[in-house]
Amino acid sequence: MTRSCVVCDTPTKKTCTGCSRQSYCSHQCQAQDWIRHIIECDTPGREITTADRLAAAIFGNNEDWCYNEELNIDFGFWKAGSQTNTRMLGAVYIDLFREMGVKPRTVHKWRIEGRLYAEMLATYRKSGRDSGPNFDWLCEHPHVFDPKHQEIPETMRDISERAKLEAWRFIGGPESDTIQDLIKKSESWSQNKIMCFHFYVNMFIAGGPFVVVPEFWLAFGYCVFPDELALPARKLYKALVTKCSFDEFVVLSQSPELIAPIWYLKAWVLRQGDLPEPVILIPYGFANCRDRLELNHLMRFYCKLFKDQEISPLDLHSAAENDGIFDYLIKTLRLKIGKPERLFLERVLKTHNRFIFPKNADNETQWQYLHLIIHVFFFHHLFTTYLPGATLRLNLRWD
Ligand SMILES: [Zn+2]
Ligand SMILES: [Zn+2]
């Protein structure tokens, strides 16, 4: 297969022999890109250092360095303080690698030997660049590179681990769990849950996210406040996490279109409102009701479950995903139900969700499939039942 060289766009069949993934037309192009590709190649040929990562981020024009804790510590970003200082520090490293052509290997050696700051100043002077804002900034901020702070990185790692465990215990994790236990247990978590957990950790360390970690700052609505610190949001979240469980927080944090259908069901049955979006009716058995009376009856039944039984919506939803709502009610909840009611529930709660939801589908996928199915269903009925002039009545049986 012919692809194009990632450096110069020339069509080529040659790829990097280390990984066979990256296409290059020539050795020159490969050599030119190596500073960036080395960190992602399967055969880098030597141990990858944080200097390699920093250089790769600069040459790849991405700002990944903000998220790499080790790199942050090794190259002083965490000590830079303000956003402006972080940006200036980045600019200094861009000068160093890009403009003055220093190799990551050299930079790594300087850092290990505690000479990074002195060598950077010397390199600026040698290349005649010692009269610009970047150089001036470097001269004014020696503490960012101060070797006396060498012990602090360890401490910072400790602080982060301690905050993780603190957050873990706060959300109900066992007192005896170590950081390894936590890592293991969180492996099966959804992306969103992991993000919420990091948000909690963030609160324990810094009282909440800052704009330097935009992922949280945006996702949790800090961005709507004119002030970067978003003090009102800080106060609200602080109060909120003491009042709700972590699982509830995870649900709250989701954007509306990603909230699982079950929460819409709960909202609907609690307010006993008009018909919700048709898609809500499908996964929980309403589609099997013969008329509005049956539908209202089932709605009130669910309402009682949420109100009187304090049923776990997420458990109910996973029962629905496996078409086992009825079994869940009888076997797990041990609900005492009279015979007519039992027959009714047994009939209407026979769902076909396993044919609708792909296995382990996330909320977004579930919504997509529900919308798809309602379209198929709608057009089927439009052309067979609801001919012009016919009275529109609710008949959601779809067998
Ligand atoms: Zn090329
Ligand atoms: Zn490669």
GROMACS .gro file of C-alpha atoms and ligand atoms in nm:
model
  401
    1MET     CA    1   0.000   0.000   0.000
    2THR     CA    2   0.132   0.342  -0.089
    3ARG     CA    3   0.109   0.608   0.179
    4SER     CA    4   0.270   0.945   0.205
    5CYS     CA    5   0.580   1.044   0.394
    6VAL     CA    6   0.477   1.204   0.724
    7VAL     CA    7   0.745   1.469   0.675
    8CYS     CA    8   0.724   1.578   0.311
    9ASP     CA    9   0.407   1.409   0.180
   10THR     CA   10   0.591   1.225  -0.099
   11PRO     CA   11   0.410   0.897  -0.182
   12THR     CA   12   0.611   0.609  -0.041
   13LYS     CA   13   0.590   0.241   0.050
   14LYS     CA   14   0.873   0.259   0.301
   15THR     CA   15   0.801   0.262   0.670
   16CYS     CA   16   1.001   0.290   0.990
   17THR     CA   17   1.168  -0.049   1.040
   18GLY     CA   18   1.123  -0.014   1.416
   19CYS     CA   19   0.746  -0.023   1.410
   20SER     CA   20   0.629  -0.044   1.044
   21ARG     CA   21   0.365   0.217   1.125
   22GLN     CA   22   0.519   0.548   1.027
   23SER     CA   23   0.583   0.618   0.658
   24TYR     CA   24   0.895   0.791   0.532
   25CYS     CA   25   1.025   0.846   0.180
   26SER     CA   26   1.392   0.860   0.276
   27HIS     CA   27   1.644   0.827   0.555
   28GLN     CA   28   1.669   1.207   0.568
   29CYS     CA   29   1.296   1.242   0.638
   30GLN     CA   30   1.305   0.965   0.895
   31ALA     CA   31   1.604   1.120   1.072
   32GLN     CA   32   1.434   1.459   1.075
   33ASP     CA   33   1.121   1.313   1.239
   34TRP     CA   34   1.305   1.084   1.481
   35ILE     CA   35   1.305   1.339   1.765
   36ARG     CA   36   0.925   1.323   1.760
   37HIS     CA   37   0.870   0.960   1.661
   38ILE     CA   38   1.117   0.803   1.907
   39ILE     CA   39   0.867   0.813   2.194
   40GLU     CA   40   0.598   0.624   2.001
   41CYS     CA   41   0.820   0.380   1.807
   42ASP     CA   42   0.822   0.017   1.920
   43THR     CA   43   1.203   0.007   1.894
   44PRO     CA   44   1.343   0.337   2.019
   45GLY     CA   45   1.686   0.176   2.065
   46ARG     CA   46   1.747   0.331   2.407
   47GLU     CA   47   1.558   0.424   2.719
   48ILE     CA   48   1.313   0.710   2.667
   49THR     CA   49   1.377   1.001   2.902
   50THR     CA   50   1.154   1.290   3.005
   51ALA     CA   51   1.377   1.511   2.787
   52ASP     CA   52   1.273   1.295   2.490
   53ARG     CA   53   0.910   1.344   2.583
   54LEU     CA   54   0.951   1.716   2.614
   55ALA     CA   55   1.128   1.743   2.278
   56ALA     CA   56   0.869   1.518   2.111
   57ALA     CA   57   0.587   1.735   2.248
   58ILE     CA   58   0.759   2.045   2.111
   59PHE     CA   59   0.826   1.898   1.768
   60GLY     CA   60   0.485   1.737   1.751
   61ASN     CA   61   0.325   2.071   1.847
   62ASN     CA   62   0.119   1.914   2.118
   63GLU     CA   63   0.091   2.023   2.475
   64ASP     CA   64   0.106   1.679   2.626
   65TRP     CA   65   0.368   1.791   2.869
   66CYS     CA   66   0.094   1.944   3.081
   67TYR     CA   67  -0.038   1.596   3.155
   68ASN     CA   68   0.285   1.406   3.211
   69GLU     CA   69   0.356   1.428   3.581
   70GLU     CA   70   0.716   1.311   3.556
   71LEU     CA   71   0.797   1.557   3.283
   72ASN     CA   72   0.629   1.834   3.480
   73ILE     CA   73   0.849   1.758   3.777
   74ASP     CA   74   1.176   1.702   3.589
   75PHE     CA   75   1.155   2.020   3.386
   76GLY     CA   76   1.015   2.257   3.645
   77PHE     CA   77   0.668   2.319   3.500
   78TRP     CA   78   0.506   2.251   3.834
   79LYS     CA   79   0.731   2.511   3.995
   80ALA     CA   80   0.660   2.775   3.732
   81GLY     CA   81   0.346   2.887   3.912
   82SER     CA   82   0.131   3.109   3.692
   83GLN     CA   83   0.009   3.037   3.342
   84THR     CA   84   0.235   3.306   3.203
   85ASN     CA   85   0.540   3.150   3.366
   86THR     CA   86   0.441   2.806   3.237
   87ARG     CA   87   0.412   2.949   2.887
   88MET     CA   88   0.749   3.126   2.914
   89LEU     CA   89   0.916   2.810   3.039
   90GLY     CA   90   0.770   2.624   2.741
   91ALA     CA   91   0.902   2.897   2.511
   92VAL     CA   92   1.250   2.860   2.660
   93TYR     CA   93   1.249   2.485   2.589
   94ILE     CA   94   1.122   2.550   2.237
   95ASP     CA   95   1.423   2.780   2.186
   96LEU     CA   96   1.653   2.518   2.330
   97PHE     CA   97   1.540   2.227   2.113
   98ARG     CA   98   1.409   2.394   1.801
   99GLU     CA   99   1.608   2.713   1.758
  100MET     CA  100   1.937   2.617   1.919
  101GLY     CA  101   1.923   2.252   1.818
  102VAL     CA  102   2.025   2.095   2.148
  103LYS     CA  103   1.965   1.719   2.152
  104PRO     CA  104   1.729   1.564   2.411
  105ARG     CA  105   2.011   1.332   2.516
  106THR     CA  106   2.227   1.634   2.608
  107VAL     CA  107   1.944   1.805   2.791
  108HIS     CA  108   1.879   1.487   2.987
  109LYS     CA  109   2.246   1.468   3.088
  110TRP     CA  110   2.248   1.833   3.198
  111ARG     CA  111   1.942   1.776   3.410
  112ILE     CA  112   2.074   1.459   3.574
  113GLU     CA  113   2.403   1.634   3.653
  114GLY     CA  114   2.225   1.939   3.796
  115ARG     CA  115   2.366   2.174   3.532
  116LEU     CA  116   2.050   2.236   3.329
  117TYR     CA  117   2.008   2.601   3.427
  118ALA     CA  118   2.372   2.699   3.381
  119GLU     CA  119   2.398   2.518   3.047
  120MET     CA  120   2.079   2.678   2.919
  121LEU     CA  121   2.208   3.026   3.000
  122ALA     CA  122   2.541   2.941   2.835
  123THR     CA  123   2.368   2.805   2.524
  124TYR     CA  124   2.161   3.122   2.487
  125ARG     CA  125   2.476   3.334   2.513
  126LYS     CA  126   2.677   3.117   2.277
  127SER     CA  127   2.412   3.141   2.008
  128GLY     CA  128   2.379   3.518   2.051
  129ARG     CA  129   2.020   3.501   2.168
  130ASP     CA  130   2.084   3.656   2.507
  131SER     CA  131   1.878   3.969   2.452
  132GLY     CA  132   1.519   3.857   2.412
  133PRO     CA  133   1.221   3.817   2.643
  134ASN     CA  134   1.273   3.441   2.677
  135PHE     CA  135   1.632   3.483   2.789
  136ASP     CA  136   1.534   3.764   3.026
  137TRP     CA  137   1.265   3.547   3.178
  138LEU     CA  138   1.514   3.262   3.222
  139CYS     CA  139   1.754   3.495   3.405
  140GLU     CA  140   1.478   3.606   3.640
  141HIS     CA  141   1.356   3.255   3.729
  142PRO     CA  142   1.649   3.046   3.849
  143HIS     CA  143   1.436   2.884   4.123
  144VAL     CA  144   1.242   2.687   3.861
  145PHE     CA  145   1.566   2.495   3.798
  146ASP     CA  146   1.708   2.516   4.149
  147PRO     CA  147   1.876   2.184   4.238
  148LYS     CA  148   1.798   2.253   4.605
  149HIS     CA  149   1.442   2.165   4.515
  150GLN     CA  150   1.550   1.824   4.391
  151GLU     CA  151   1.398   1.650   4.691
  152ILE     CA  152   1.063   1.814   4.643
  153PRO     CA  153   0.957   1.609   4.339
  154GLU     CA  154   0.944   1.297   4.556
  155THR     CA  155   0.729   1.486   4.802
  156MET     CA  156   0.502   1.595   4.523
  157ARG     CA  157   0.449   1.237   4.419
  158ASP     CA  158   0.370   1.159   4.783
  159ILE     CA  159   0.120   1.443   4.799
  160SER     CA  160  -0.053   1.315   4.487
  161GLU     CA  161  -0.070   0.958   4.618
  162ARG     CA  162  -0.188   1.071   4.956
  163ALA     CA  163  -0.462   1.279   4.796
  164LYS     CA  164  -0.569   0.983   4.583
  165LEU     CA  165  -0.602   0.763   4.889
  166GLU     CA  166  -0.772   1.038   5.081
  167ALA     CA  167  -1.027   1.076   4.801
  168TRP     CA  168  -1.064   0.698   4.779
  169ARG     CA  169  -1.149   0.674   5.151
  170PHE     CA  170  -1.375   0.974   5.126
  171ILE     CA  171  -1.588   0.795   4.866
  172GLY     CA  172  -1.604   0.481   5.080
  173GLY     CA  173  -1.292   0.286   4.985
  174PRO     CA  174  -1.155   0.060   5.264
  175GLU     CA  175  -0.913   0.225   5.508
  176SER     CA  176  -0.658  -0.053   5.448
  177ASP     CA  177  -0.635  -0.010   5.068
  178THR     CA  178  -0.301   0.089   4.921
  179ILE     CA  179  -0.245   0.289   4.606
  180GLN     CA  180  -0.200  -0.042   4.418
  181ASP     CA  181  -0.539  -0.164   4.540
  182LEU     CA  182  -0.692   0.159   4.420
  183ILE     CA  183  -0.532   0.130   4.075
  184LYS     CA  184  -0.657  -0.226   4.045
  185LYS     CA  185  -1.011  -0.146   4.153
  186SER     CA  186  -1.040   0.153   3.925
  187GLU     CA  187  -0.936  -0.042   3.616
  188SER     CA  188  -1.294  -0.128   3.524
  189TRP     CA  189  -1.427   0.223   3.576
  190SER     CA  190  -1.576   0.423   3.290
  191GLN     CA  191  -1.384   0.718   3.153
  192ASN     CA  192  -1.630   0.951   3.317
  193LYS     CA  193  -1.598   0.787   3.656
  194ILE     CA  194  -1.220   0.808   3.637
  195MET     CA  195  -1.248   1.173   3.547
  196CYS     CA  196  -1.475   1.237   3.845
  197PHE     CA  197  -1.232   1.061   4.073
  198HIS     CA  198  -0.948   1.279   3.950
  199PHE     CA  199  -1.171   1.575   4.008
  200TYR     CA  200  -1.210   1.467   4.370
  201VAL     CA  201  -0.833   1.423   4.403
  202ASN     CA  202  -0.793   1.766   4.255
  203MET     CA  203  -1.022   1.906   4.522
  204PHE     CA  204  -0.820   1.741   4.795
  205ILE     CA  205  -0.492   1.874   4.660
  206ALA     CA  206  -0.585   2.216   4.534
  207GLY     CA  207  -0.946   2.283   4.627
  208GLY     CA  208  -1.055   2.219   4.268
  209PRO     CA  209  -0.928   2.233   3.911
  210PHE     CA  210  -0.735   2.521   3.758
  211VAL     CA  211  -0.731   2.621   3.397
  212VAL     CA  212  -0.390   2.454   3.353
  213VAL     CA  213  -0.581   2.127   3.353
  214PRO     CA  214  -0.856   2.239   3.113
  215GLU     CA  215  -1.016   1.895   3.097
  216PHE     CA  216  -1.164   1.935   3.445
  217TRP     CA  217  -1.198   2.307   3.431
  218LEU     CA  218  -1.426   2.276   3.128
  219ALA     CA  219  -1.609   1.956   3.213
  220PHE     CA  220  -1.718   2.076   3.555
  221GLY     CA  221  -1.835   2.416   3.443
  222TYR     CA  222  -1.560   2.628   3.594
  223CYS     CA  223  -1.526   2.786   3.253
  224VAL     CA  224  -1.850   2.984   3.282
  225PHE     CA  225  -1.712   3.203   3.559
  226PRO     CA  226  -1.538   3.522   3.455
  227ASP     CA  227  -1.269   3.463   3.714
  228GLU     CA  228  -1.030   3.176   3.636
  229LEU     CA  229  -1.046   3.057   3.995
  230ALA     CA  230  -1.425   3.020   3.978
  231LEU     CA  231  -1.465   3.062   4.353
  232PRO     CA  232  -1.844   3.014   4.351
  233ALA     CA  233  -1.799   2.680   4.172
  234ARG     CA  234  -1.534   2.579   4.422
  235LYS     CA  235  -1.770   2.649   4.710
  236LEU     CA  236  -2.062   2.471   4.547
  237TYR     CA  237  -1.865   2.158   4.464
  238LYS     CA  238  -1.714   2.149   4.810
  239ALA     CA  239  -2.061   2.149   4.961
  240LEU     CA  240  -2.193   1.907   4.701
  241VAL     CA  241  -1.940   1.630   4.754
  242THR     CA  242  -2.024   1.614   5.122
  243LYS     CA  243  -2.394   1.579   5.042
  244CYS     CA  244  -2.402   1.319   4.765
  245SER     CA  245  -2.240   0.982   4.710
  246PHE     CA  246  -1.962   0.943   4.458
  247ASP     CA  247  -2.188   0.743   4.226
  248GLU     CA  248  -2.446   1.018   4.236
  249PHE     CA  249  -2.172   1.268   4.160
  250VAL     CA  250  -2.063   1.063   3.860
  251VAL     CA  251  -2.417   1.079   3.723
  252LEU     CA  252  -2.447   1.452   3.793
  253SER     CA  253  -2.125   1.518   3.610
  254GLN     CA  254  -2.246   1.372   3.283
  255SER     CA  255  -2.361   1.602   3.010
  256PRO     CA  256  -2.736   1.569   2.948
  257GLU     CA  257  -2.721   1.362   2.631
  258LEU     CA  258  -2.496   1.110   2.802
  259ILE     CA  259  -2.715   1.048   3.105
  260ALA     CA  260  -2.837   0.688   3.105
  261PRO     CA  261  -3.201   0.638   2.999
  262ILE     CA  262  -3.285   0.516   3.350
  263TRP     CA  263  -3.248   0.864   3.497
  264TYR     CA  264  -3.495   0.997   3.246
  265LEU     CA  265  -3.730   0.718   3.345
  266LYS     CA  266  -3.694   0.811   3.709
  267ALA     CA  267  -3.761   1.179   3.638
  268TRP     CA  268  -4.061   1.088   3.430
  269VAL     CA  269  -4.228   0.846   3.670
  270LEU     CA  270  -4.163   1.061   3.976
  271ARG     CA  271  -4.337   1.360   3.824
  272GLN     CA  272  -4.598   1.129   3.663
  273GLY     CA  273  -4.576   1.353   3.363
  274ASP     CA  274  -4.706   1.329   3.013
  275LEU     CA  275  -4.548   1.081   2.779
  276PRO     CA  276  -4.172   1.123   2.768
  277GLU     CA  277  -3.958   1.075   2.461
  278PRO     CA  278  -4.077   0.749   2.306
  279VAL     CA  279  -3.732   0.595   2.343
  280ILE     CA  280  -3.774   0.594   2.722
  281LEU     CA  281  -4.073   0.366   2.685
  282ILE     CA  282  -3.884   0.083   2.521
  283PRO     CA  283  -3.621  -0.049   2.761
  284TYR     CA  284  -3.846  -0.072   3.067
  285GLY     CA  285  -4.146  -0.255   2.933
  286PHE     CA  286  -4.388   0.028   2.849
  287ALA     CA  287  -4.377  -0.077   2.487
  288ASN     CA  288  -4.561  -0.395   2.591
  289CYS     CA  289  -4.855  -0.213   2.749
  290ARG     CA  290  -5.180  -0.257   2.562
  291ASP     CA  291  -5.329   0.082   2.638
  292ARG     CA  292  -5.284   0.401   2.829
  293LEU     CA  293  -5.434   0.246   3.144
  294GLU     CA  294  -5.172  -0.027   3.152
  295LEU     CA  295  -4.906   0.227   3.078
  296ASN     CA  296  -5.016   0.450   3.367
  297HIS     CA  297  -5.030   0.146   3.591
  298LEU     CA  298  -4.672   0.050   3.509
  299MET     CA  299  -4.564   0.411   3.553
  300ARG     CA  300  -4.712   0.419   3.904
  301PHE     CA  301  -4.548   0.085   3.981
  302TYR     CA  302  -4.205   0.225   3.890
  303CYS     CA  303  -4.282   0.541   4.084
  304LYS     CA  304  -4.343   0.334   4.396
  305LEU     CA  305  -4.018   0.146   4.336
  306PHE     CA  306  -3.821   0.468   4.331
  307LYS     CA  307  -4.009   0.634   4.615
  308ASP     CA  308  -4.100   0.360   4.859
  309GLN     CA  309  -3.848   0.089   4.781
  310GLU     CA  310  -3.563   0.335   4.719
  311ILE     CA  311  -3.454   0.108   4.440
  312SER     CA  312  -3.109   0.166   4.291
  313PRO     CA  313  -3.171   0.309   3.944
  314LEU     CA  314  -2.839   0.179   3.816
  315ASP     CA  315  -2.915  -0.174   3.935
  316LEU     CA  316  -3.257  -0.153   3.775
  317HIS     CA  317  -3.098  -0.040   3.451
  318SER     CA  318  -2.848  -0.322   3.444
  319ALA     CA  319  -3.138  -0.563   3.505
  320ALA     CA  320  -3.312  -0.400   3.207
  321GLU     CA  321  -3.002  -0.434   2.992
  322ASN     CA  322  -3.019  -0.808   3.055
  323ASP     CA  323  -3.396  -0.829   3.009
  324GLY     CA  324  -3.424  -0.938   3.370
  325ILE     CA  325  -3.633  -0.664   3.532
  326PHE     CA  326  -3.901  -0.905   3.653
  327ASP     CA  327  -3.648  -1.148   3.797
  328TYR     CA  328  -3.464  -0.863   3.959
  329LEU     CA  329  -3.783  -0.745   4.132
  330ILE     CA  330  -3.880  -1.089   4.254
  331LYS     CA  331  -3.547  -1.251   4.330
  332THR     CA  332  -3.325  -0.962   4.432
  333LEU     CA  333  -3.571  -0.715   4.577
  334ARG     CA  334  -3.805  -0.992   4.699
  335LEU     CA  335  -4.110  -0.781   4.626
  336LYS     CA  336  -4.436  -0.931   4.746
  337ILE     CA  337  -4.674  -0.903   4.455
  338GLY     CA  338  -5.033  -1.030   4.423
  339LYS     CA  339  -5.116  -1.277   4.149
  340PRO     CA  340  -5.292  -1.049   3.893
  341GLU     CA  341  -5.022  -0.788   3.932
  342ARG     CA  342  -4.760  -1.056   3.896
  343LEU     CA  343  -4.908  -1.179   3.571
  344PHE     CA  344  -4.928  -0.825   3.440
  345LEU     CA  345  -4.567  -0.746   3.529
  346GLU     CA  346  -4.441  -1.075   3.396
  347ARG     CA  347  -4.599  -0.992   3.061
  348VAL     CA  348  -4.505  -0.627   3.020
  349LEU     CA  349  -4.156  -0.657   3.162
  350LYS     CA  350  -4.058  -0.904   2.893
  351THR     CA  351  -3.816  -0.672   2.717
  352HIS     CA  352  -3.586  -0.721   2.420
  353ASN     CA  353  -3.305  -0.496   2.523
  354ARG     CA  354  -3.034  -0.746   2.450
  355PHE     CA  355  -3.131  -0.711   2.086
  356ILE     CA  356  -3.118  -0.334   2.112
  357PHE     CA  357  -2.814  -0.256   2.324
  358PRO     CA  358  -2.478  -0.387   2.211
  359LYS     CA  359  -2.295  -0.562   2.494
  360ASN     CA  360  -2.135  -0.321   2.745
  361ALA     CA  361  -2.260  -0.025   2.543
  362ASP     CA  362  -2.204   0.314   2.701
  363ASN     CA  363  -2.487   0.563   2.752
  364GLU     CA  364  -2.427   0.737   2.424
  365THR     CA  365  -2.441   0.413   2.227
  366GLN     CA  366  -2.756   0.305   2.412
  367TRP     CA  367  -2.922   0.630   2.315
  368GLN     CA  368  -2.820   0.589   1.953
  369TYR     CA  369  -2.964   0.239   1.936
  370LEU     CA  370  -3.284   0.343   2.109
  371HIS     CA  371  -3.337   0.623   1.859
  372LEU     CA  372  -3.265   0.385   1.576
  373ILE     CA  373  -3.519   0.134   1.701
  374ILE     CA  374  -3.787   0.397   1.753
  375HIS     CA  375  -3.743   0.510   1.394
  376VAL     CA  376  -3.786   0.160   1.263
  377PHE     CA  377  -4.085   0.114   1.492
  378PHE     CA  378  -4.240   0.449   1.401
  379PHE     CA  379  -4.222   0.395   1.027
  380HIS     CA  380  -4.349   0.041   1.059
  381HIS     CA  381  -4.658   0.164   1.243
  382LEU     CA  382  -4.700   0.469   1.026
  383PHE     CA  383  -4.747   0.254   0.721
  384THR     CA  384  -4.943  -0.031   0.877
  385THR     CA  385  -5.157   0.112   1.156
  386TYR     CA  386  -5.184   0.484   1.139
  387LEU     CA  387  -5.336   0.527   0.799
  388PRO     CA  388  -5.482   0.870   0.730
  389GLY     CA  389  -5.803   0.924   0.923
  390ALA     CA  390  -5.735   0.658   1.178
  391THR     CA  391  -5.746   0.772   1.541
  392LEU     CA  392  -5.401   0.791   1.682
  393ARG     CA  393  -5.393   0.574   1.985
  394LEU     CA  394  -5.111   0.449   2.193
  395ASN     CA  395  -5.030   0.095   2.105
  396LEU     CA  396  -4.671   0.029   2.160
  397ARG     CA  397  -4.669  -0.344   2.119
  398TRP     CA  398  -4.405  -0.427   1.869
  399ASP     CA  399  -4.415  -0.797   1.809
  400ZN      ZN  400   0.988   1.246   0.300
  401ZN      ZN  401   0.895   0.350   1.435
   0.00000   0.00000   0.00000
